[in-house]
Amino acid sequence: MAAHGANQTHKGYPVTVKYTQLFINGEFVDAISGKTFETYDPRTGDVIARVAEAGKEDVDLAVKAARNAFDNGPWPRMSGYERGRIMSKYADLVEQNMEELAALETLNNGKPVAIARLVDLPTCSKVLRYYSGAADKIHGQTLKMAGPYQGYTLHEPIGVVGLIVPWNFPLVMFFNKISPALASGCTLVLKTAEQTPLTALYCANLAREAGIPPGVLNVLSGFGDPAGAAISHHMDIDKVSFTGSTETGRKIMEAAAKSNLKRVTLELGGKSPLIIMNDADVEEAVNLAHQAIYFNMGQACIAASRIYVQEGIYDEFVKKVVERAKKQVIGDPFTDGVHQGPQINKTQFDRILQYIEYGKQEGATLLTGGNRIGDKGFYIEPTIFSHVKEDMKIGKEEIFGPVMSIFTFKSIEEAIELGNKTTYGLAGGIVTKNIDVANRLSRSIRAGIVWINCYAVFDGDAPFGGYKMSGIGRENGLYDLSNYLQVKCVITPLHHSPWL
Ligand code: ADP
């Protein structure tokens, strides 16, 4: 393994890589095969460190540890109050180590460090606290039986869960997945994305420090195939929760069907519409549209990659949104004032530039951007196309980059029809001052979350998930607990007791 050094800083930020092994049964260990892989800095493409690479046999080992912790360990058996107390302590540790975690996230993922500190990290500790508070509020129902019987339901933890996360919000995804699963009393095997293994390993160590018992949380670095596939095919994993592409989601569901019919939650891709009506404040609409697509370098499943502008304000909107894009500050994500860092890696960078080419070839109008910036790392100009149609590649496929596509419409009926003209259904946005229009649109958009006069607002209490090919199930909120619980019905006869 590479030497990682101690107390390194970059532009004043601490960026030491301390943990690079697999975290199994409460210990950091090498992969059984001894294999490692390189993880890169998206600013340069340079290697940051070598990380242990989990194979099928490491997944088996982690599942054994999780199974033992579930069948024999204290975690599912302790009171919800006690689990919540440990999770609260974990949240304290995340907050205490926020600076270092934010810097490490930026080093491995490329997002502006200010965003990592102000958005990503607080989201992590908040979601942990949300579910730490939920851990002692999991209860079933008393049944009103139509006979002299007593019936009630128990909400039991589902068992060993496999969690597979992507690279765009490595830490947020880590905590979004583990928090409800931990609160429910499950034990976990989580695989990080191969592009961004570092911060989850750091947080595995914090889990140990917080007092989460060995085997409850196992964290593996590795590739979709073999490690991810070993999780989704595993006969001793009771449930898998996945966030990533629709294509991989399909494979995971197939694997679940072919193995032990494990429960599946999928949070997949999107091609979300933002519908801007004539009565909108144009400045506000421009700001919202800009943030809704360029946030996280466009690498967000909820990105508003289809902007629908009503014809009355179309010209003014287009002029101003182009001016706004040109003011975007792009550069080293560790530098103050930078809005946009590099894309995650060469593969994604090439893919985005290819989509920009498709846009030009298919007859959309390139208004600004379209090029790489510099000759090192993976920086791309904020790009805007107008005259986009729903059947063009850039109009229907998820680009996952800083590419805005602008469409126009005349009537609200047309906005509804075009907005829904997608196989996805993750999110949608509406900009209007008219409450009746807002109500009609929000109830007509076929998506799991709709933002009115705002965009990308998340909360531990706000359920999130997709319609159509954007996924199955909801994450966040109390709804998410049901992903990790199963319902047992218990019935006994009532002898010599009042039956009321
Ligand atoms: P992307 O193309 O954006 O990297 P993916 O959906 O391929 O998105 O990846 C998201 C997560 O899914 C990553 O952790 C990746 O390793 C994992 N993954 C990829 N392929 C598979 C697979 N066949 N089975 C299970 N997990 C997979």
Coordinates of C-alpha atoms and ligand atoms in Angstrom, one line a residue:
M1 CA 0.0 0.0 0.0
A2 CA 1.0 3.6 -0.6
A3 CA 2.5 5.6 2.2
H4 CA -0.1 8.1 3.3
G5 CA 1.9 10.4 5.7
A6 CA 0.5 12.2 8.6
N7 CA -0.8 15.7 9.0
Q8 CA -0.6 16.7 5.3
T9 CA -2.4 19.8 4.4
H10 CA -3.5 21.3 1.1
K11 CA -4.2 25.1 0.9
G12 CA -4.6 25.0 4.7
Y13 CA -7.0 22.0 4.7
P14 CA -6.1 18.7 6.4
V15 CA -6.1 15.9 3.8
T16 CA -4.3 13.0 5.3
V17 CA -5.3 9.5 4.0
K18 CA -5.4 7.4 7.1
Y19 CA -7.5 4.4 6.2
T20 CA -7.2 2.3 3.0
Q21 CA -8.0 -1.3 4.1
L22 CA -11.4 -3.1 4.2
F23 CA -13.3 -2.7 7.5
I24 CA -14.7 -6.1 8.5
N25 CA -15.9 -7.2 11.9
G26 CA -14.6 -4.0 13.5
E27 CA -11.0 -4.3 12.1
F28 CA -9.2 -2.8 9.2
V29 CA -7.8 -5.7 7.1
D30 CA -6.3 -6.3 3.7
A31 CA -8.2 -8.0 1.0
I32 CA -7.8 -11.8 1.1
S33 CA -6.3 -11.7 -2.4
G34 CA -4.0 -8.9 -1.3
K35 CA -5.3 -6.9 -4.2
T36 CA -5.4 -3.1 -4.2
F37 CA -6.5 -0.4 -6.6
E38 CA -5.7 3.2 -7.2
T39 CA -7.9 6.1 -6.2
Y40 CA -7.5 9.4 -8.0
D41 CA -7.6 13.2 -7.5
P42 CA -10.1 14.6 -10.0
R43 CA -8.2 17.9 -10.1
T44 CA -5.2 16.2 -11.8
G45 CA -5.9 12.6 -12.4
D46 CA -3.0 11.8 -10.1
V47 CA -3.1 8.8 -7.7
I48 CA -3.9 9.7 -4.1
A49 CA -3.5 6.3 -2.6
R50 CA -3.9 2.5 -3.2
V51 CA -6.9 1.0 -1.5
A52 CA -7.7 -2.7 -0.7
E53 CA -9.9 -4.2 -3.3
A54 CA -12.7 -6.5 -2.0
G55 CA -13.4 -9.7 -4.0
K56 CA -16.2 -12.2 -3.5
E57 CA -14.4 -13.9 -0.7
D58 CA -14.1 -10.6 1.2
V59 CA -17.9 -10.0 0.7
D60 CA -18.4 -13.5 2.2
L61 CA -16.3 -12.7 5.2
A62 CA -18.1 -9.4 5.8
V63 CA -21.5 -11.1 5.4
K64 CA -20.4 -13.8 7.9
A65 CA -19.5 -11.0 10.4
A66 CA -22.7 -9.2 9.8
R67 CA -24.8 -12.4 10.2
N68 CA -23.1 -13.3 13.4
A69 CA -23.6 -9.7 14.7
F70 CA -27.3 -10.0 13.8
D71 CA -27.9 -13.5 15.1
N72 CA -25.8 -13.4 18.2
G73 CA -24.7 -9.8 18.8
P74 CA -26.1 -7.0 20.9
W75 CA -27.1 -4.5 18.2
P76 CA -30.6 -5.9 17.2
R77 CA -31.3 -6.8 20.8
M78 CA -30.4 -3.6 22.6
S79 CA -33.1 -1.1 23.2
G80 CA -33.9 1.4 20.5
Y81 CA -32.9 4.1 23.0
E82 CA -29.4 2.6 23.4
R83 CA -28.9 2.3 19.6
G84 CA -30.0 5.9 19.3
R85 CA -27.6 7.0 22.0
I86 CA -24.7 5.3 20.1
M87 CA -25.8 6.8 16.8
S88 CA -26.0 10.2 18.4
K89 CA -22.4 9.8 19.6
Y90 CA -21.5 8.9 16.1
A91 CA -23.1 12.1 14.8
D92 CA -21.0 14.1 17.4
L93 CA -17.8 12.4 16.1
V94 CA -18.7 13.3 12.4
E95 CA -19.2 16.9 13.5
Q96 CA -15.9 16.9 15.4
N97 CA -14.0 15.6 12.4
M98 CA -15.9 17.7 9.9
E99 CA -13.0 19.7 8.6
E100 CA -10.9 16.7 7.8
L101 CA -13.8 14.8 6.3
A102 CA -14.8 17.7 4.1
A103 CA -11.2 18.0 2.8
L104 CA -10.9 14.3 2.2
E105 CA -14.2 14.3 0.3
T106 CA -13.0 17.2 -1.9
L107 CA -9.7 15.5 -2.5
N108 CA -11.3 12.3 -3.7
N109 CA -14.5 13.7 -5.3
G110 CA -13.6 17.2 -6.6
K111 CA -16.5 19.1 -5.1
P112 CA -15.8 22.6 -3.8
V113 CA -14.6 22.2 -0.2
A114 CA -16.9 25.0 1.0
I115 CA -19.9 23.0 -0.3
A116 CA -18.6 19.8 1.4
R117 CA -18.4 21.7 4.7
L118 CA -21.6 23.7 4.4
V119 CA -23.9 21.1 2.7
D120 CA -22.6 17.6 2.6
L121 CA -21.1 17.2 6.1
P122 CA -24.0 18.8 8.0
T123 CA -26.4 16.6 6.0
C124 CA -24.6 13.5 7.2
S125 CA -24.8 14.4 10.9
K126 CA -28.4 15.5 10.6
V127 CA -29.5 12.3 9.0
L128 CA -27.7 10.3 11.7
R129 CA -29.4 12.3 14.4
Y130 CA -32.8 12.1 12.7
Y131 CA -32.7 8.3 12.8
S132 CA -31.0 8.1 16.2
G133 CA -34.2 9.8 17.4
A134 CA -36.3 7.3 15.4
A135 CA -34.6 4.2 16.9
D136 CA -36.8 4.1 20.0
K137 CA -40.0 4.9 18.1
I138 CA -40.4 1.8 16.0
H139 CA -43.5 0.0 17.0
G140 CA -46.3 -2.1 15.5
Q141 CA -50.1 -2.1 15.9
T142 CA -52.6 -3.7 18.1
L143 CA -55.2 -5.4 16.0
K144 CA -58.9 -5.3 16.4
M145 CA -59.7 -9.0 15.9
A146 CA -63.2 -10.1 14.9
G147 CA -63.2 -12.9 17.4
P148 CA -61.9 -13.7 20.9
Y149 CA -58.2 -13.3 20.0
Q150 CA -55.5 -10.9 20.7
G151 CA -53.5 -9.7 17.7
Y152 CA -50.5 -7.4 17.3
T153 CA -47.7 -6.7 14.9
L154 CA -44.0 -6.7 15.6
H155 CA -41.7 -4.6 13.4
E156 CA -38.5 -6.6 13.3
P157 CA -35.2 -5.7 11.7
I158 CA -34.9 -7.5 8.4
G159 CA -31.4 -8.9 9.0
V160 CA -28.2 -8.4 7.1
V161 CA -28.4 -5.6 4.5
G162 CA -26.2 -4.9 1.6
L163 CA -25.8 -1.2 0.7
I164 CA -24.2 -0.1 -2.6
V165 CA -23.5 3.6 -3.0
P166 CA -22.3 5.9 -5.9
W167 CA -19.5 8.5 -6.1
N168 CA -21.3 11.8 -6.5
F169 CA -22.2 12.3 -2.8
P170 CA -20.0 9.7 -1.2
L171 CA -20.6 10.6 2.4
V172 CA -24.2 11.8 2.1
M173 CA -25.0 8.5 0.5
F174 CA -23.1 6.5 3.1
F175 CA -25.1 8.1 6.0
N176 CA -28.4 8.2 4.1
K177 CA -28.1 4.4 3.7
I178 CA -26.6 3.3 7.0
S179 CA -28.7 5.6 9.4
P180 CA -32.2 4.0 8.9
A181 CA -30.6 0.5 8.7
L182 CA -28.8 1.0 12.0
A183 CA -31.8 2.5 13.7
S184 CA -33.9 -0.5 12.7
G185 CA -31.4 -2.9 14.3
C186 CA -30.0 -4.4 11.0
T187 CA -26.4 -5.3 10.4
L188 CA -24.7 -3.9 7.3
V189 CA -22.2 -4.6 4.5
L190 CA -21.7 -1.4 2.5
K191 CA -19.7 -1.1 -0.7
T192 CA -18.4 2.3 -1.6
A193 CA -18.0 3.4 -5.2
E194 CA -14.7 2.5 -6.7
Q195 CA -14.0 6.2 -7.5
T196 CA -14.5 7.4 -3.9
P197 CA -13.6 5.0 -1.2
L198 CA -11.7 7.2 1.2
T199 CA -14.3 9.1 3.4
A200 CA -16.4 6.1 4.2
L201 CA -13.4 4.2 5.5
Y202 CA -12.6 7.2 7.8
C203 CA -16.2 7.1 9.0
A204 CA -16.0 3.3 9.6
N205 CA -13.3 4.1 12.1
L206 CA -15.6 6.7 13.7
A207 CA -18.4 4.1 14.0
R208 CA -16.0 1.9 16.0
E209 CA -15.1 4.9 18.2
A210 CA -18.7 5.7 18.8
G211 CA -19.3 2.1 20.1
I212 CA -21.1 0.4 17.2
P213 CA -20.2 -3.2 17.9
P214 CA -17.9 -5.3 15.6
G215 CA -19.7 -6.8 12.6
V216 CA -22.6 -4.3 12.6
L217 CA -21.1 -2.0 10.0
N218 CA -18.7 -3.5 7.5
V219 CA -17.3 -1.2 4.8
L220 CA -15.8 -2.6 1.6
S221 CA -13.9 -0.8 -1.2
G222 CA -14.1 -2.4 -4.6
F223 CA -15.7 -2.6 -8.0
G224 CA -19.3 -3.2 -9.2
D225 CA -18.1 -6.5 -10.5
P226 CA -17.0 -8.6 -8.5
A227 CA -17.8 -6.9 -5.1
G228 CA -21.1 -5.2 -5.9
A229 CA -22.4 -8.2 -7.8
A230 CA -21.4 -10.6 -4.9
I231 CA -23.5 -8.5 -2.6
S232 CA -26.6 -8.4 -4.8
H233 CA -26.3 -12.2 -5.5
H234 CA -25.5 -13.2 -1.9
M235 CA -27.8 -15.9 -0.4
D236 CA -27.3 -14.6 3.1
I237 CA -28.1 -10.9 2.5
D238 CA -31.7 -10.2 3.3
K239 CA -32.1 -6.8 1.6
V240 CA -30.1 -4.6 -0.7
S241 CA -30.4 -0.9 -1.1
F242 CA -28.7 0.7 -4.1
T243 CA -28.1 4.2 -5.4
G244 CA -26.7 4.6 -8.9
S245 CA -27.5 4.2 -12.6
T246 CA -30.7 2.7 -13.9
E247 CA -28.7 0.2 -15.8
T248 CA -27.0 -1.1 -12.7
G249 CA -30.2 -1.0 -10.8
R250 CA -31.7 -3.4 -13.3
K251 CA -28.8 -5.8 -12.8
I252 CA -29.2 -5.7 -9.0
M253 CA -32.9 -6.5 -9.2
E254 CA -32.1 -9.3 -11.5
A255 CA -29.5 -10.7 -9.1
A256 CA -32.0 -10.4 -6.2
A257 CA -34.6 -12.3 -8.3
K258 CA -32.1 -15.0 -9.2
S259 CA -30.7 -15.5 -5.7
N260 CA -32.8 -15.4 -2.6
L261 CA -35.5 -12.9 -3.6
K262 CA -33.9 -10.3 -1.3
R263 CA -35.8 -7.1 -0.8
V264 CA -34.6 -4.3 -3.1
T265 CA -34.6 -0.5 -2.8
L266 CA -33.4 1.4 -5.8
E267 CA -32.6 5.1 -6.2
L268 CA -31.7 5.5 -9.9
G269 CA -31.3 8.1 -12.6
G270 CA -33.3 11.1 -13.6
K271 CA -34.0 13.6 -16.3
S272 CA -36.0 16.1 -14.2
P273 CA -38.0 19.0 -15.6
L274 CA -37.9 22.5 -14.2
I275 CA -41.1 24.3 -15.4
I276 CA -40.9 28.1 -15.5
M277 CA -44.1 30.0 -16.0
N278 CA -44.6 33.5 -17.6
D279 CA -45.4 35.0 -14.2
A280 CA -42.1 34.0 -12.7
D281 CA -39.5 36.5 -11.5
V282 CA -36.9 35.9 -14.2
E283 CA -33.9 36.7 -12.0
E284 CA -35.1 34.2 -9.5
A285 CA -35.9 31.6 -12.2
V286 CA -32.4 32.0 -13.6
N287 CA -30.8 31.5 -10.3
L288 CA -32.9 28.4 -9.6
A289 CA -32.3 26.9 -13.0
H290 CA -28.5 27.6 -12.7
Q291 CA -28.2 25.9 -9.3
A292 CA -30.6 23.1 -10.3
I293 CA -28.3 21.9 -13.1
Y294 CA -24.8 23.1 -12.1
F295 CA -24.9 22.0 -8.4
N296 CA -22.2 19.3 -7.8
M297 CA -20.9 19.8 -11.4
G298 CA -24.2 18.5 -12.7
Q299 CA -23.4 15.1 -11.1
A300 CA -26.7 14.7 -9.3
C301 CA -29.5 12.3 -10.0
I302 CA -32.1 15.1 -9.3
A303 CA -30.3 17.6 -11.6
A304 CA -32.9 19.7 -13.6
S305 CA -31.4 18.8 -16.9
R306 CA -34.6 19.8 -18.8
I307 CA -35.5 23.5 -18.3
Y308 CA -39.0 24.3 -19.7
V309 CA -39.6 28.1 -20.1
Q310 CA -43.0 29.5 -21.1
E311 CA -42.7 31.5 -24.3
G312 CA -43.6 34.9 -22.8
I313 CA -40.3 35.1 -20.9
Y314 CA -38.2 32.8 -23.0
D315 CA -35.9 35.3 -24.7
E316 CA -35.2 37.2 -21.5
F317 CA -34.6 34.0 -19.6
V318 CA -32.2 32.6 -22.2
K319 CA -30.2 35.8 -22.3
K320 CA -29.9 36.0 -18.5
V321 CA -29.2 32.3 -17.9
V322 CA -26.3 32.5 -20.4
E323 CA -24.9 35.6 -18.7
R324 CA -25.2 33.7 -15.3
A325 CA -23.3 30.7 -16.6
K326 CA -20.5 32.8 -17.9
K327 CA -20.0 34.2 -14.3
Q328 CA -19.5 30.7 -12.9
V329 CA -16.1 30.4 -11.2
I330 CA -14.5 27.2 -12.1
G331 CA -11.2 26.0 -10.6
D332 CA -9.4 24.1 -7.9
P333 CA -12.2 23.1 -5.4
F334 CA -9.9 23.9 -2.5
T335 CA -9.8 27.6 -3.6
D336 CA -12.1 30.1 -1.9
G337 CA -14.9 31.4 -4.1
V338 CA -14.8 28.5 -6.6
H339 CA -18.3 27.3 -7.6
Q340 CA -17.4 24.4 -9.8
G341 CA -14.6 21.8 -9.6
P342 CA -13.7 19.0 -11.9
Q343 CA -15.9 16.1 -13.0
I344 CA -15.1 12.9 -11.1
N345 CA -12.9 11.1 -13.7
K346 CA -11.9 10.7 -17.3
T347 CA -14.7 8.3 -18.1
Q348 CA -17.4 10.7 -17.0
F349 CA -15.6 13.7 -18.5
D350 CA -15.4 11.9 -22.0
R351 CA -19.0 10.9 -21.7
I352 CA -20.2 14.4 -21.1
L353 CA -18.1 15.8 -23.9
Q354 CA -19.6 13.1 -26.2
Y355 CA -23.1 14.2 -25.2
I356 CA -22.2 17.8 -26.1
E357 CA -21.2 16.5 -29.5
Y358 CA -24.5 14.7 -29.9
G359 CA -26.3 17.9 -29.0
K360 CA -24.5 19.8 -31.8
Q361 CA -25.0 16.9 -34.3
E362 CA -28.7 16.6 -33.5
G363 CA -29.4 20.2 -34.2
A364 CA -29.7 21.8 -30.8
T365 CA -28.2 25.3 -30.5
L366 CA -25.0 25.6 -28.4
L367 CA -25.4 29.0 -26.6
T368 CA -22.3 28.8 -24.3
G369 CA -19.7 26.4 -23.1
G370 CA -19.1 23.0 -24.6
N371 CA -15.4 22.7 -24.0
R372 CA -12.9 21.3 -21.5
I373 CA -11.0 23.8 -19.4
G374 CA -7.2 23.5 -19.1
D375 CA -5.3 20.4 -20.1
K376 CA -5.1 18.7 -16.7
G377 CA -7.9 17.2 -14.6
F378 CA -11.5 17.0 -15.7
Y379 CA -12.9 20.5 -15.9
I380 CA -15.8 21.3 -18.3
E381 CA -17.4 24.7 -19.1
P382 CA -21.0 25.2 -17.9
T383 CA -22.8 24.5 -21.2
I384 CA -26.2 25.6 -22.4
F385 CA -28.2 24.3 -25.4
S386 CA -31.5 25.8 -26.6
H387 CA -33.9 24.3 -29.2
V388 CA -33.6 20.9 -27.6
K389 CA -36.3 18.3 -28.3
E390 CA -37.4 15.4 -26.1
D391 CA -36.3 12.8 -28.6
M392 CA -32.7 14.1 -28.9
K393 CA -30.1 12.2 -26.9
I394 CA -29.4 15.3 -24.7
G395 CA -33.2 15.7 -24.3
K396 CA -33.8 12.2 -23.0
E397 CA -30.7 10.6 -21.6
E398 CA -29.0 11.4 -18.3
I399 CA -25.8 13.3 -19.0
F400 CA -24.6 13.7 -15.4
G401 CA -22.6 16.8 -16.2
P402 CA -22.8 20.6 -16.4
V403 CA -25.1 20.7 -19.4
M404 CA -28.4 22.7 -19.4
S405 CA -31.0 22.0 -22.1
I406 CA -33.7 24.6 -22.6
F407 CA -37.1 23.9 -24.1
T408 CA -40.1 26.1 -24.5
F409 CA -43.9 25.7 -24.3
K410 CA -47.1 27.7 -24.7
S411 CA -49.8 26.3 -22.3
I412 CA -49.8 24.6 -18.9
E413 CA -51.3 21.5 -20.7
E414 CA -48.2 21.4 -22.9
A415 CA -45.9 21.8 -20.0
I416 CA -47.5 18.8 -18.3
E417 CA -47.3 16.7 -21.4
L418 CA -43.7 17.5 -22.2
G419 CA -42.5 17.5 -18.6
N420 CA -43.8 14.0 -18.3
K421 CA -42.3 12.8 -21.6
T422 CA -39.5 10.8 -20.0
T423 CA -38.9 7.3 -18.8
Y424 CA -37.6 8.8 -15.5
G425 CA -39.6 10.3 -12.6
L426 CA -37.2 11.3 -9.9
A427 CA -37.9 15.0 -9.4
G428 CA -39.4 18.1 -10.8
G429 CA -39.5 21.8 -10.2
I430 CA -42.0 24.6 -10.8
V431 CA -41.4 28.4 -10.8
T432 CA -44.6 30.5 -10.6
K433 CA -46.4 33.0 -8.4
N434 CA -49.8 31.4 -9.1
I435 CA -50.9 28.9 -6.4
D436 CA -53.5 27.3 -8.7
V437 CA -50.8 26.7 -11.4
A438 CA -48.4 25.4 -8.8
N439 CA -51.0 23.0 -7.4
R440 CA -52.0 21.7 -10.8
L441 CA -48.4 21.2 -12.0
S442 CA -47.2 19.6 -8.7
R443 CA -50.1 17.1 -8.8
S444 CA -49.5 16.4 -12.5
I445 CA -45.8 15.8 -12.6
R446 CA -45.0 12.1 -12.3
A447 CA -42.0 12.3 -10.0
G448 CA -41.2 11.4 -6.4
I449 CA -40.4 14.9 -5.3
V450 CA -41.6 18.3 -6.6
W451 CA -40.1 21.6 -5.5
I452 CA -42.1 24.8 -6.0
N453 CA -40.0 28.0 -6.2
C454 CA -37.0 26.2 -4.8
Y455 CA -34.9 23.2 -5.9
A456 CA -32.8 20.4 -4.4
V457 CA -34.0 21.0 -0.9
F458 CA -33.5 17.8 1.1
D459 CA -34.3 17.0 4.7
G460 CA -34.0 13.9 6.9
D461 CA -37.8 14.0 7.2
A462 CA -38.5 14.5 3.5
P463 CA -39.0 11.2 1.6
F464 CA -37.1 10.8 -1.6
G465 CA -37.3 8.3 -4.4
G466 CA -38.5 7.7 -8.0
Y467 CA -41.5 7.1 -10.1
K468 CA -41.1 5.0 -13.3
M469 CA -37.5 4.0 -14.1
S470 CA -36.0 6.3 -11.4
G471 CA -36.4 3.6 -8.8
I472 CA -38.3 1.6 -6.2
G473 CA -39.0 2.7 -2.7
R474 CA -38.5 5.9 -0.7
E475 CA -35.4 6.9 1.3
N476 CA -35.3 9.5 4.1
G477 CA -38.2 10.2 6.5
L478 CA -40.0 7.6 8.6
Y479 CA -40.9 5.8 5.3
D480 CA -37.3 4.6 5.0
L481 CA -37.5 2.6 8.2
S482 CA -39.9 0.2 6.5
N483 CA -37.2 -0.7 4.1
Y484 CA -35.2 -2.3 6.9
L485 CA -38.1 -3.8 8.9
Q486 CA -40.4 -6.7 8.4
V487 CA -43.8 -7.1 9.9
K488 CA -44.7 -10.2 12.0
C489 CA -48.3 -10.7 13.1
V490 CA -48.8 -12.5 16.4
I491 CA -52.2 -13.9 17.5
T492 CA -53.2 -15.6 20.7
P493 CA -56.7 -16.7 21.9
L494 CA -58.2 -14.7 24.7
H495 CA -59.5 -17.0 27.5
H496 CA -61.2 -15.6 30.5
S497 CA -60.3 -12.1 29.5
P498 CA -62.5 -9.2 28.5
W499 CA -62.6 -9.0 24.7
L500 CA -62.9 -5.3 24.1
Ligands
ADP1 P1 -21.8 5.0 -12.4 O1 -21.9 4.5 -13.8 O2 -22.3 6.4 -12.3 O3 -20.5 4.8 -11.7 P2 -23.1 2.7 -11.3 O4 -24.6 2.5 -11.1 O5 -22.4 1.8 -12.2 O6 -22.9 4.2 -11.6 O7 -22.4 2.6 -9.9 C1 -23.0 2.9 -8.6 C2 -22.5 1.8 -7.7 O8 -22.9 0.5 -8.1 C3 -21.0 1.7 -7.5 O9 -20.7 1.4 -6.1 C4 -20.6 0.5 -8.4 O10 -19.4 -0.1 -8.0 C5 -21.8 -0.4 -8.2 N1 -22.0 -1.3 -9.2 C6 -21.7 -1.2 -10.5 N2 -22.0 -2.4 -11.2 C7 -22.6 -3.2 -10.3 C8 -23.1 -4.5 -10.4 N3 -23.2 -5.2 -11.5 N4 -23.6 -5.1 -9.2 C9 -23.6 -4.4 -8.1 N5 -23.1 -3.1 -8.0 C10 -22.6 -2.6 -9.0

